[in-house]
Coordinates of C-alpha atoms and ligand atoms in Angstrom, one line a residue:
X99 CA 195.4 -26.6 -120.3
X100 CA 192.8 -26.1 -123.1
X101 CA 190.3 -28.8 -123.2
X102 CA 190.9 -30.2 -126.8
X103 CA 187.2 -31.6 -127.1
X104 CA 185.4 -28.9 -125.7
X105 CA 187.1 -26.5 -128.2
X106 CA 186.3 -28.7 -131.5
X107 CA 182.9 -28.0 -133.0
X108 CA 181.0 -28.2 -136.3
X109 CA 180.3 -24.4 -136.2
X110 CA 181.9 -21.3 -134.9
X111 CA 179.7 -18.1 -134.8
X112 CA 181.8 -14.8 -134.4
X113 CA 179.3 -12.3 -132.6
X114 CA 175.4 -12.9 -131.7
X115 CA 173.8 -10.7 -133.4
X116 CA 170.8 -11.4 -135.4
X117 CA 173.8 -12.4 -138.9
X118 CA 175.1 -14.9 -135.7
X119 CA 172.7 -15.9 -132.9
X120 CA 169.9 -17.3 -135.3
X121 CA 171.9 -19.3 -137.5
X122 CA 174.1 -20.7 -134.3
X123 CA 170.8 -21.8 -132.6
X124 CA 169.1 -23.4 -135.5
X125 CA 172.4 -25.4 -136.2
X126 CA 172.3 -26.4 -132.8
X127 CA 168.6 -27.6 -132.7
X128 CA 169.2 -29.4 -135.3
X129 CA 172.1 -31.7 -133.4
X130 CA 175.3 -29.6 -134.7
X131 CA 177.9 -28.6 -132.3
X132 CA 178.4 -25.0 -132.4
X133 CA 181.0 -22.6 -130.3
X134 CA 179.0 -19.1 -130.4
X135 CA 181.5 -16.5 -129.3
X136 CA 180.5 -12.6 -128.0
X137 CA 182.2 -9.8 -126.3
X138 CA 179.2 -8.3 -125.2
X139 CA 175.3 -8.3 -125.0
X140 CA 173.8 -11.5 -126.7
X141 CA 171.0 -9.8 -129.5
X142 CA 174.1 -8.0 -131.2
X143 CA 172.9 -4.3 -132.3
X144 CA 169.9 -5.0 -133.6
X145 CA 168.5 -6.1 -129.8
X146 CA 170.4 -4.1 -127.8
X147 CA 171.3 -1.1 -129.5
X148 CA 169.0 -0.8 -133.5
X149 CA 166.1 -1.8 -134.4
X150 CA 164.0 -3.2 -131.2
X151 CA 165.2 0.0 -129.0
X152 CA 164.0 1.9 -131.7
X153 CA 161.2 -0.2 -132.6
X154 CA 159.5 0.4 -128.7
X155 CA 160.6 4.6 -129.4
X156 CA 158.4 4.5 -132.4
X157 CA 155.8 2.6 -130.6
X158 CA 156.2 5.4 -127.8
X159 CA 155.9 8.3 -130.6
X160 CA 152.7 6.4 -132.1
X161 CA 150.9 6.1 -128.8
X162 CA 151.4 9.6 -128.4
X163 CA 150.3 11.0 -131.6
X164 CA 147.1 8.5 -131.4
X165 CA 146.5 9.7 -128.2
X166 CA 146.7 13.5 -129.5
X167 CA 144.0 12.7 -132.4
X168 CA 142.0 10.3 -130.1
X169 CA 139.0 13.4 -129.3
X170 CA 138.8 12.8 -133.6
X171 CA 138.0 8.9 -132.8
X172 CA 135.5 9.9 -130.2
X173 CA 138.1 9.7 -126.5
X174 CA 138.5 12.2 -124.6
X175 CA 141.5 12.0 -123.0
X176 CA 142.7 15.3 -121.9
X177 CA 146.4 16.9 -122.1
X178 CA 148.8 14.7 -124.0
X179 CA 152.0 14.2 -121.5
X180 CA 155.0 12.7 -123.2
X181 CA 156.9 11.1 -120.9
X182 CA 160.6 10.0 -122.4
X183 CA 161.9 8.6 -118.9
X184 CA 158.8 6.0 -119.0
X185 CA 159.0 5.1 -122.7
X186 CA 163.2 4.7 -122.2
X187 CA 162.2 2.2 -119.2
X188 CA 159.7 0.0 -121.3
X189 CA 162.1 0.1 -123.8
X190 CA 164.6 -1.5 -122.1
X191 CA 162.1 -4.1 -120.3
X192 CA 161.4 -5.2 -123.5
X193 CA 165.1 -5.5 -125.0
X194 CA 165.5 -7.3 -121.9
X195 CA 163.1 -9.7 -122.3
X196 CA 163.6 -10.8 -125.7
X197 CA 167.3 -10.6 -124.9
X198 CA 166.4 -13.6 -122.6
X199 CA 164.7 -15.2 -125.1
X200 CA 168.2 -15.2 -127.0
X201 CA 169.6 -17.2 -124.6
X202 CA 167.3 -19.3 -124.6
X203 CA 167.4 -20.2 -127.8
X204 CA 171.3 -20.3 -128.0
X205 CA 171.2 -22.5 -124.9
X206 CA 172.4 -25.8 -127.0
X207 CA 175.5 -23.8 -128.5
X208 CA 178.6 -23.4 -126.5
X209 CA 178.5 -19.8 -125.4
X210 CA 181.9 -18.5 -125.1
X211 CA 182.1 -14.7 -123.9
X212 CA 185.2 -12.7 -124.8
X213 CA 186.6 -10.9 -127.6
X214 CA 187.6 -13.7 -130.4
X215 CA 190.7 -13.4 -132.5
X216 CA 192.0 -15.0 -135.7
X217 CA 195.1 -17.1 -135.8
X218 CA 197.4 -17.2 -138.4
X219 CA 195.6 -20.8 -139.0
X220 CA 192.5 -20.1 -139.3
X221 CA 191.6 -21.2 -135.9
X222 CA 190.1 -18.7 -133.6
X223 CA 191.3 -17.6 -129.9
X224 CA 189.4 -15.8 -127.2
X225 CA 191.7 -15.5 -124.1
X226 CA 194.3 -18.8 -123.6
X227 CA 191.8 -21.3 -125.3
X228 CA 191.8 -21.8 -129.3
X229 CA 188.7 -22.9 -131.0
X230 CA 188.6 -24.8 -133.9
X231 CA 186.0 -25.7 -136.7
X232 CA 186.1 -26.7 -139.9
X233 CA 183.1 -23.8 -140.9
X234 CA 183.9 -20.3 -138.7
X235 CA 181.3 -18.1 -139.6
X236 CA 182.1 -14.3 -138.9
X237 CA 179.0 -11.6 -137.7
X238 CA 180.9 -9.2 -135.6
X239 CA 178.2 -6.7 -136.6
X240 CA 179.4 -2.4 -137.2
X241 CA 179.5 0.7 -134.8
X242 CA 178.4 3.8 -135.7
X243 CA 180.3 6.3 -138.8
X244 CA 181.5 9.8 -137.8
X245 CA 182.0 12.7 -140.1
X246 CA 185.7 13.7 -140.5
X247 CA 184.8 17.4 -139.3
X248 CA 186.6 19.1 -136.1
X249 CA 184.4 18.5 -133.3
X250 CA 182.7 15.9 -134.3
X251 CA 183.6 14.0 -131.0
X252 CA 180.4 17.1 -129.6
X253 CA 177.8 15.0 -131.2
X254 CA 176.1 11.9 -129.8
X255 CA 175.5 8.6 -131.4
X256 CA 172.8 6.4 -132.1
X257 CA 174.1 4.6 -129.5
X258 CA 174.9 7.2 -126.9
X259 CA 170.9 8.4 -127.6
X260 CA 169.7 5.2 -126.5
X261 CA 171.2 5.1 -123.2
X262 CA 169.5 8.7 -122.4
X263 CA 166.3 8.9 -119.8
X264 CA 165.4 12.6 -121.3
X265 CA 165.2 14.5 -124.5
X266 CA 167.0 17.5 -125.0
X267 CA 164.6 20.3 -126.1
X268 CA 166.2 20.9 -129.3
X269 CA 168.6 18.3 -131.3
X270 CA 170.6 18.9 -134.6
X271 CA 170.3 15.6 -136.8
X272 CA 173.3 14.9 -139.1
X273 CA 172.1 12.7 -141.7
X274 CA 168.7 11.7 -143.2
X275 CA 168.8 8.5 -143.9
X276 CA 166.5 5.7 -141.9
X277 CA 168.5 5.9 -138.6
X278 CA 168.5 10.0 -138.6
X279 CA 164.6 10.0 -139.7
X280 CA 163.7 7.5 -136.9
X281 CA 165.4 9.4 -134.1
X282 CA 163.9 12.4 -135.8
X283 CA 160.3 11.3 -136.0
X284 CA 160.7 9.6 -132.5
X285 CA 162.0 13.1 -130.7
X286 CA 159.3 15.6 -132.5
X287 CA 156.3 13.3 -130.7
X288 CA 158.0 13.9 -127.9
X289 CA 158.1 17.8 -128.6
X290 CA 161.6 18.1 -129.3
X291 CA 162.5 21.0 -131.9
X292 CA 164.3 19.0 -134.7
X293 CA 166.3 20.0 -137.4
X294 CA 168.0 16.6 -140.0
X295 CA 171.0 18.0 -142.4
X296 CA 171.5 16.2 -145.3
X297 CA 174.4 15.9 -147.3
X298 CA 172.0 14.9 -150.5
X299 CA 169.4 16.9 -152.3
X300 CA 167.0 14.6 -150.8
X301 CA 166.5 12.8 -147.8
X302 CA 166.9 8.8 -147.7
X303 CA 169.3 8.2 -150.5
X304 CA 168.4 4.6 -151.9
X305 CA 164.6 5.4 -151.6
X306 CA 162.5 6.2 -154.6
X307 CA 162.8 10.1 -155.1
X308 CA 159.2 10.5 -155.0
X309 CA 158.2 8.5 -151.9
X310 CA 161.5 10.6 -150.0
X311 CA 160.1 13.8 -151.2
X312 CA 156.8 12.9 -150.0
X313 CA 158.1 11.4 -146.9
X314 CA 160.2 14.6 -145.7
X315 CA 157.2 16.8 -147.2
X316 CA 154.8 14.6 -144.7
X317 CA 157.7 14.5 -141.7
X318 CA 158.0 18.4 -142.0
X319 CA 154.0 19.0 -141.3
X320 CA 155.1 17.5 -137.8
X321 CA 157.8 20.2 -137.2
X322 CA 160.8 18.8 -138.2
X323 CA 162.9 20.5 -140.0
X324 CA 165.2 19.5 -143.1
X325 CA 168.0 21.1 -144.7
X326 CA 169.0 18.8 -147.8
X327 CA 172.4 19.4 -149.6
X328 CA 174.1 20.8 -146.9
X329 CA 177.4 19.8 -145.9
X330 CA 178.6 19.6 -142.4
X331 CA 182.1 21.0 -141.9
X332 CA 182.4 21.5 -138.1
X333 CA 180.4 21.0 -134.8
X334 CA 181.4 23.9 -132.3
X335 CA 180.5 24.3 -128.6
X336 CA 179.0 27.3 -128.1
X337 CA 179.3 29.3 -124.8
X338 CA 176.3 28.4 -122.6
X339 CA 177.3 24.3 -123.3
X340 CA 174.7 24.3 -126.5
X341 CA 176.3 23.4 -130.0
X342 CA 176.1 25.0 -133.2
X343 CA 176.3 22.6 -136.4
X344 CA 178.1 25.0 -139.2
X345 CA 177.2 23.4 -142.8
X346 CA 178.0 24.7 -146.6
X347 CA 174.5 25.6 -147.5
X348 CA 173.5 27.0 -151.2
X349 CA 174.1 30.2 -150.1
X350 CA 177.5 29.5 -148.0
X351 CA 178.3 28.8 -144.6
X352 CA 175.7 28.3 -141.9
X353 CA 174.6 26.9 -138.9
X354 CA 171.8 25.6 -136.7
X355 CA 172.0 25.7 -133.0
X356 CA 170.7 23.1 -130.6
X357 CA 170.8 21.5 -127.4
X358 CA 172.1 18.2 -129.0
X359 CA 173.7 17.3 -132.1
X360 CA 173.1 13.4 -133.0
X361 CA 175.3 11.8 -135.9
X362 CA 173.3 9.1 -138.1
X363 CA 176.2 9.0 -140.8
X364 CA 176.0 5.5 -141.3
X365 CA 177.4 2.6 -139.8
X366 CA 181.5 1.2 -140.4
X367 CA 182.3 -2.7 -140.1
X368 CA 183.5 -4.4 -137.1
X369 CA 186.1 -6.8 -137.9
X370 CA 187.6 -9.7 -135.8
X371 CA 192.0 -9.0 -134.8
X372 CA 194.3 -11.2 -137.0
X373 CA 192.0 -11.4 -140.6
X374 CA 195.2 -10.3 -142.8
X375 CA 197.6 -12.6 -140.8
X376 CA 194.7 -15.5 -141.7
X377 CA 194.4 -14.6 -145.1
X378 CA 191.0 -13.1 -144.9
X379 CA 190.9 -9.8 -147.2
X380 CA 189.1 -6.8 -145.9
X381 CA 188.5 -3.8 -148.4
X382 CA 189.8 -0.3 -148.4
X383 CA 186.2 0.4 -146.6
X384 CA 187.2 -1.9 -143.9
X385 CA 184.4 -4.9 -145.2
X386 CA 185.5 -7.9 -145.4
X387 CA 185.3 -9.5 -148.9
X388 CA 183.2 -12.1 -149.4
X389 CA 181.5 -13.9 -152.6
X390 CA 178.1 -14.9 -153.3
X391 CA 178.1 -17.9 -150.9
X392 CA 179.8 -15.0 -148.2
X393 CA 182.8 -17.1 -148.3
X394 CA 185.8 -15.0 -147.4
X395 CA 189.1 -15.4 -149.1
X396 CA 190.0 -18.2 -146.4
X397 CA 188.2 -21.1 -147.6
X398 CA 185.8 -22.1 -144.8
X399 CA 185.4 -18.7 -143.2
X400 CA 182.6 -17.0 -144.0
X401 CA 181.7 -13.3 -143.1
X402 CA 177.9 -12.2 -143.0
X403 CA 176.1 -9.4 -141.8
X404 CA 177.4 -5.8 -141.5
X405 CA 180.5 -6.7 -141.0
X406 CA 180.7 -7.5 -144.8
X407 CA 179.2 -4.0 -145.6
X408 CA 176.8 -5.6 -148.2
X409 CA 173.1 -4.2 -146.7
X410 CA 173.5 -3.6 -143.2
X411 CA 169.7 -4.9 -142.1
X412 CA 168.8 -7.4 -139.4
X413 CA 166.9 -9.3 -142.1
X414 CA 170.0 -9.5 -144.4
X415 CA 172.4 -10.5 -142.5
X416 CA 170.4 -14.1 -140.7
X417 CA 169.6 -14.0 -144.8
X418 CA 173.5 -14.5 -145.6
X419 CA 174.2 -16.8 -142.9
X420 CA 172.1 -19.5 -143.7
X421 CA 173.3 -18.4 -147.5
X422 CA 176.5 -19.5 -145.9
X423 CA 175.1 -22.4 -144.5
X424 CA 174.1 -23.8 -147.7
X425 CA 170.4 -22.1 -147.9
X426 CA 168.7 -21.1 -151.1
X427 CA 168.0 -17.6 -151.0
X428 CA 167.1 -14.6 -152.9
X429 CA 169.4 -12.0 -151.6
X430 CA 168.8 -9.7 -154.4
X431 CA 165.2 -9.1 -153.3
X432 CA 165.7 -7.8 -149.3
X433 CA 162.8 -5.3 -148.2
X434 CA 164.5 -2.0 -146.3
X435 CA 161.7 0.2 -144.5
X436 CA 162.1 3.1 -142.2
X437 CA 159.9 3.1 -139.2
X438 CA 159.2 6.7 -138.9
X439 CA 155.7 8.1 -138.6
X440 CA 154.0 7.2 -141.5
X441 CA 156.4 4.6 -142.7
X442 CA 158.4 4.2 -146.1
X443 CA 159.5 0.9 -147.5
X444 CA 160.9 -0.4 -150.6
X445 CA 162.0 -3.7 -152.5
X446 CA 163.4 -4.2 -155.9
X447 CA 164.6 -1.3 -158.4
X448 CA 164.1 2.1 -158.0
X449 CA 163.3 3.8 -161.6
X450 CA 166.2 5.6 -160.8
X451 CA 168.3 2.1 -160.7
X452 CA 166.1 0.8 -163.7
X453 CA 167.7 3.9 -165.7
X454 CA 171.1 3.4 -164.8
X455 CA 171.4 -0.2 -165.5
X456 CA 169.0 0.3 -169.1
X457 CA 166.4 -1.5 -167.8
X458 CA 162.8 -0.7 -169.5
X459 CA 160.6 0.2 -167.3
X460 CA 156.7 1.4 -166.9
X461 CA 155.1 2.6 -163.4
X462 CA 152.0 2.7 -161.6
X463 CA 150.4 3.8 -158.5
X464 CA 148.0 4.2 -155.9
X465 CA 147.0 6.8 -153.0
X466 CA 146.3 5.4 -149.7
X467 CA 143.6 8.1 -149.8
X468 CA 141.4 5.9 -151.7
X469 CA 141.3 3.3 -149.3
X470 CA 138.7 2.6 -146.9
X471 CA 140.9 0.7 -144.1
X472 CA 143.5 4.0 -144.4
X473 CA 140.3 6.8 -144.2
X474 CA 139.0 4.4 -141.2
X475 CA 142.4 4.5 -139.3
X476 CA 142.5 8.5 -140.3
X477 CA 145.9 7.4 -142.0
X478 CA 144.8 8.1 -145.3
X479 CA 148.2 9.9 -146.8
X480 CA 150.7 8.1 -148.9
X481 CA 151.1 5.9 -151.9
X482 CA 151.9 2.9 -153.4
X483 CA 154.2 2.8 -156.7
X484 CA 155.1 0.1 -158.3
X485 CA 157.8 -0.7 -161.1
X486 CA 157.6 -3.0 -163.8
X487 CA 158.4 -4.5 -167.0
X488 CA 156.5 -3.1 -169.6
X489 CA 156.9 -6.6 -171.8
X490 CA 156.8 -9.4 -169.6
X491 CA 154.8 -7.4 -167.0
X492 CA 157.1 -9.1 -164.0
X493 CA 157.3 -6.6 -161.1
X494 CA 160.8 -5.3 -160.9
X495 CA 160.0 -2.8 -157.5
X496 CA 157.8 -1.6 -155.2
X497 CA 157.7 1.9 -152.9
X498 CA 155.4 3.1 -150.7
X499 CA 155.2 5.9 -148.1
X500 CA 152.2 5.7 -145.7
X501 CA 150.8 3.4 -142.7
X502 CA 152.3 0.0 -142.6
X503 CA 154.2 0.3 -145.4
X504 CA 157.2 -2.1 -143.7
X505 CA 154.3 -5.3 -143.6
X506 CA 152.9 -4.0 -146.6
X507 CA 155.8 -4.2 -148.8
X508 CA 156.4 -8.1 -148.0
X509 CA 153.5 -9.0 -150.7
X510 CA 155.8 -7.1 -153.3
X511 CA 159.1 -8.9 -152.3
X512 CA 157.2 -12.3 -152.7
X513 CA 156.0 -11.4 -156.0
X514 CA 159.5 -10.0 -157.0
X515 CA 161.2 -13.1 -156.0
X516 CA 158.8 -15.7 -157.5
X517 CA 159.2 -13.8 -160.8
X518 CA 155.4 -13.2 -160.5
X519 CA 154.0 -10.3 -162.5
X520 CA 151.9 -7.3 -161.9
X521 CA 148.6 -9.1 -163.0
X522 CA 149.4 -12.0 -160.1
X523 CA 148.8 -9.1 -157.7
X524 CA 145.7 -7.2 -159.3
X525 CA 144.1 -10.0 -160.7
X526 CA 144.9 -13.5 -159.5
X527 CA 145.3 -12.9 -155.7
X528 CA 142.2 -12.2 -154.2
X529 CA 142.8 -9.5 -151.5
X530 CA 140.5 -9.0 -148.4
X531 CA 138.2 -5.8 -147.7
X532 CA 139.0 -3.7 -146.0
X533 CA 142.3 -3.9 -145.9
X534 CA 145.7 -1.4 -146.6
X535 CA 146.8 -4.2 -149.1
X536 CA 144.0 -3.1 -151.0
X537 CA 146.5 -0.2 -151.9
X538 CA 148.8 -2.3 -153.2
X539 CA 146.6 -4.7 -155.3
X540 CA 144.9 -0.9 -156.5
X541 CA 148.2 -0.1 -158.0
X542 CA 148.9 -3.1 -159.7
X543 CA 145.6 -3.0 -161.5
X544 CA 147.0 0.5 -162.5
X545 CA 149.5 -1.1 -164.5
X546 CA 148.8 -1.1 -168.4
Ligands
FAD262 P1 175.4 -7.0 -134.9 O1 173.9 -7.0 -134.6 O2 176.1 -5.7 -134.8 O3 176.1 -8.1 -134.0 C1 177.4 -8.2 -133.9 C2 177.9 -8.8 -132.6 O4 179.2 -9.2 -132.7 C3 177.8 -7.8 -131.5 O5 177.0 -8.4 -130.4 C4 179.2 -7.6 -131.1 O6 179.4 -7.4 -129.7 C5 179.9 -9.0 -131.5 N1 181.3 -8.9 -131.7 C6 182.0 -8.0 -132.5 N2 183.3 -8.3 -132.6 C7 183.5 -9.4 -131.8 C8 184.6 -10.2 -131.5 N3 185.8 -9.9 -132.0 N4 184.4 -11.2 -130.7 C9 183.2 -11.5 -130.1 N5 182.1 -10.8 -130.4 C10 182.2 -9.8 -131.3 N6 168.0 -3.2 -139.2 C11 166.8 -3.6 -139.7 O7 166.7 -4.6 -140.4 N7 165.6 -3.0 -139.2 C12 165.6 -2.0 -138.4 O8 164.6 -1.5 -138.0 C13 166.9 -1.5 -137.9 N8 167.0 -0.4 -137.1 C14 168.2 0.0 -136.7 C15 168.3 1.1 -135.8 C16 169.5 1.5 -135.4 C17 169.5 2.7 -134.4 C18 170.7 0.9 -135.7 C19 172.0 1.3 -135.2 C20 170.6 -0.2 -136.6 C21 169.4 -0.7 -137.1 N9 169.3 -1.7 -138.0 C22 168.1 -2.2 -138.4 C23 170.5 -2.4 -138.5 C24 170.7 -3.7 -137.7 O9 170.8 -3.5 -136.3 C25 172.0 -4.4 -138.2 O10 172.0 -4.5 -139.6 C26 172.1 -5.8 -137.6 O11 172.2 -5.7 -136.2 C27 173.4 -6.5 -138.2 O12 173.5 -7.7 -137.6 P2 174.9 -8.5 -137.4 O13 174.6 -9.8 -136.9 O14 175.6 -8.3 -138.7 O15 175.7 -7.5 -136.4

């Protein structure tokens, strides 16, 4: 028989991700009794299977690019020896660790595991036991897209990539958007021979077109290799077990052959069983519908994260949940970076956005070759470019391709969101020397 009490609570988290985990712990600190409910891993994605696995691969990649400049720095070191079986076990001590962590911090929340399930009622089942709350927040996270092509099943996934303890020598990347670039920039440290396809004329669709073109024009010099508006139409096994990735190019059909062929086509929602049956709407892209306060059409349910297709990032989606939790937050103004090697991060509008939504706009910029801190760390390519309003001088965006650009962008977003203007940067705030902000700040005073 169900224990009645047990199974009332204040709170119920669908999924422990970072839209689920963080809000369910802080809820709980703060004396609230909360039901958090996962089918698998606590961390969700982002822990297990995004952006800390891939955040210890980059980390891997760095080391070994520093270590194959570090004779310029005055080490000797001798021959560089990648070593993926190594940097795939410290990966995974470290997911593990911070995957502890998580339950620590979720330790005052009633962890249920197993697969949860709306009822018709609104109330939520996982098993024989029904949980009830009068707030049910859903964060049941996405799984990786696949291109409708035939043998698409050939490729591996982000996912799949993660659990391997070698590189193939050469890998096929379909897609060049952040996931596709990171795997890309990872693997060519390691000396794998990579090739990204993109269906666009230019890599990394919402980017700025300028800091993508630089970006891919910077990725290339490490021996990747793109092919931009190129579209995939079928994966094929070829005899000796390699694959062959046929795409319409300019001139037609063709095809690259590799060892591997990863798919990084984007991501599709993960939704809970029995939404329609509850009265929760989910759209013809399979996201659930939510509205600003990411209520679903259920009043008290709430969907946040990926699972509402809205901006699948870690950052966004503990963002919407304490939006859903009553919070005050500017979710119109969410950094995205790509952790490649150098780095590329934006906030705000794009002058590409500015121009389809008739917004006036100026620019101005700044080269990370004029810094001291970048010549210093012999990272000294890139820029900074800003967007803003040419009458009240409030910064509307902010792109930048080169070293630390995911930290670096975080000044922008504050201004951004505090309505602050270009002047606050170059003028009022008082930025220390040396430092890469200095790039920023450079860029700004730029701005007439
Ligand atoms: P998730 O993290 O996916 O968590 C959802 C959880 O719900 C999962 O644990 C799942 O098991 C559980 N679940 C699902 N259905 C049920 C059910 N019915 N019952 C119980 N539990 C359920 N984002 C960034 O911001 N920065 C990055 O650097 C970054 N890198 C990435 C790299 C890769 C390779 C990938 C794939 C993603 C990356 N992301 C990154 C995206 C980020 O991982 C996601 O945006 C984030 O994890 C979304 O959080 P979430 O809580 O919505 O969902």
């Amino acid at each position: 028989m169900p224990d009645t009490d047990m199974n009332t609570s204040d709170l119920i988290v669908i999924g422990a991700g970072p839209g689920g985990y963080e809000i369910a712990a802080r809820q709980a600190a703060e004396g609230r009794a909360v039901t958090l409910i996962e089918r698998a891993d606590l961390g969700g994605t982002c822990l297990n299977r995004g952006c800390i696995p891939t955040k210890c691969l980059c980390a891997s990649a760095s080391a070994i690019l520093q270590a194959a400049s570090a004779a310029d720095f005055g080490v000797e070191l001798g021959e560089v020896r990648p070593d993926y079986a190594r940097a795939a076990a410290r990966m995974r001590a470290v997911v593990a660790g911070l995957r502890d962590d998580v339950a620590a911090v979720t330790s005052k929340c009633n962890v249920v595991r197993g697969e949860a399930r709306f009822l018709p009622d609104g109330t939520v089942a996982v098993g024989d036991e029904v949980y009830s709350a009068p707030k049910v927040l859903i964060a049941t996270g996405s799984k990786p897209a696949t291109l409708p092509v035939p043998g698409a099943e050939l490729a591996i996934t982000s996912d799949d990539f993660l659990c391997l303890d070698s590189l193939p020598q050469s890998v096929a990347v379909i897609g060049g958007g952040v996931i596709g670039l990171e795997f890309a920039s990872i693997m060519a440290a390691f000396g794998v021979q990579v090739t990204v396809i993109e269906y666009c004329k230019e890599i990394l669709p919402p980017f700025d077109r300028e800091v993508a073109k630089r970006l891919r024009s910077m990725i290339s010099r490490r021996s990747v290799k793109f092919i931009v508006g190129a579209a995939v139409t079928a994966i094929e096994e070829m005899p000796d077990g390699r694959r062959r990735v046929v795409y319409q190019g300019k001139k037609g059909p063709e095809a690259v052959e590799a060892d591997a062929v990863l798919m990084a086509v984007g991501r599709r929602p993960v939704i809970p069983e029995g939404l329609a049956e509850a009265g929760i709407e989910v759209d013809a892209r399979g996201r659930i519908v939510t509205d600003d306060t990411m209520q679903t059409t259920r009043p008290g349910v709430y969907a946040v994260g990926d699972c509402n297709g809205r901006m699948m990032l870690a950052h966004a989606a503990s963002a919407q949940a304490e939006v859903a939790l009553g919070a005050d937050i500017r979710l119109d103004v969410i950094p995205s970076a790509v952790f490649c090697e150098p780095e590329a991060a934006m906030v705000g509008l794009t002058t590409e956005q500015a121009e389809a939504q008739g917004i006036a706009y100026k620019t101005s910029k700044a080269m990370f070759a004029a810094n001291g801190k970048a010549r210093a760390m012999g990272h000294a390519d890139g820029l900074v470019k800003l967007v803003y309003d040419p009458e009240t001088r409030r910064l509307l965006g902010c792109h930048i391709v080169g070293p630390h650009a995911a930290d670096l962008v975080t000044e922008a977003a504050m201004a951004i969101a505090t309505d602050s203007t270009v002047d606050t940067i170059g003028t009022t705030v008082v930025h220390g020397h040396p430092t890469l902000s200095e790039v920023v700040k450079s860029a700004a005073r730029q701005a007439r």
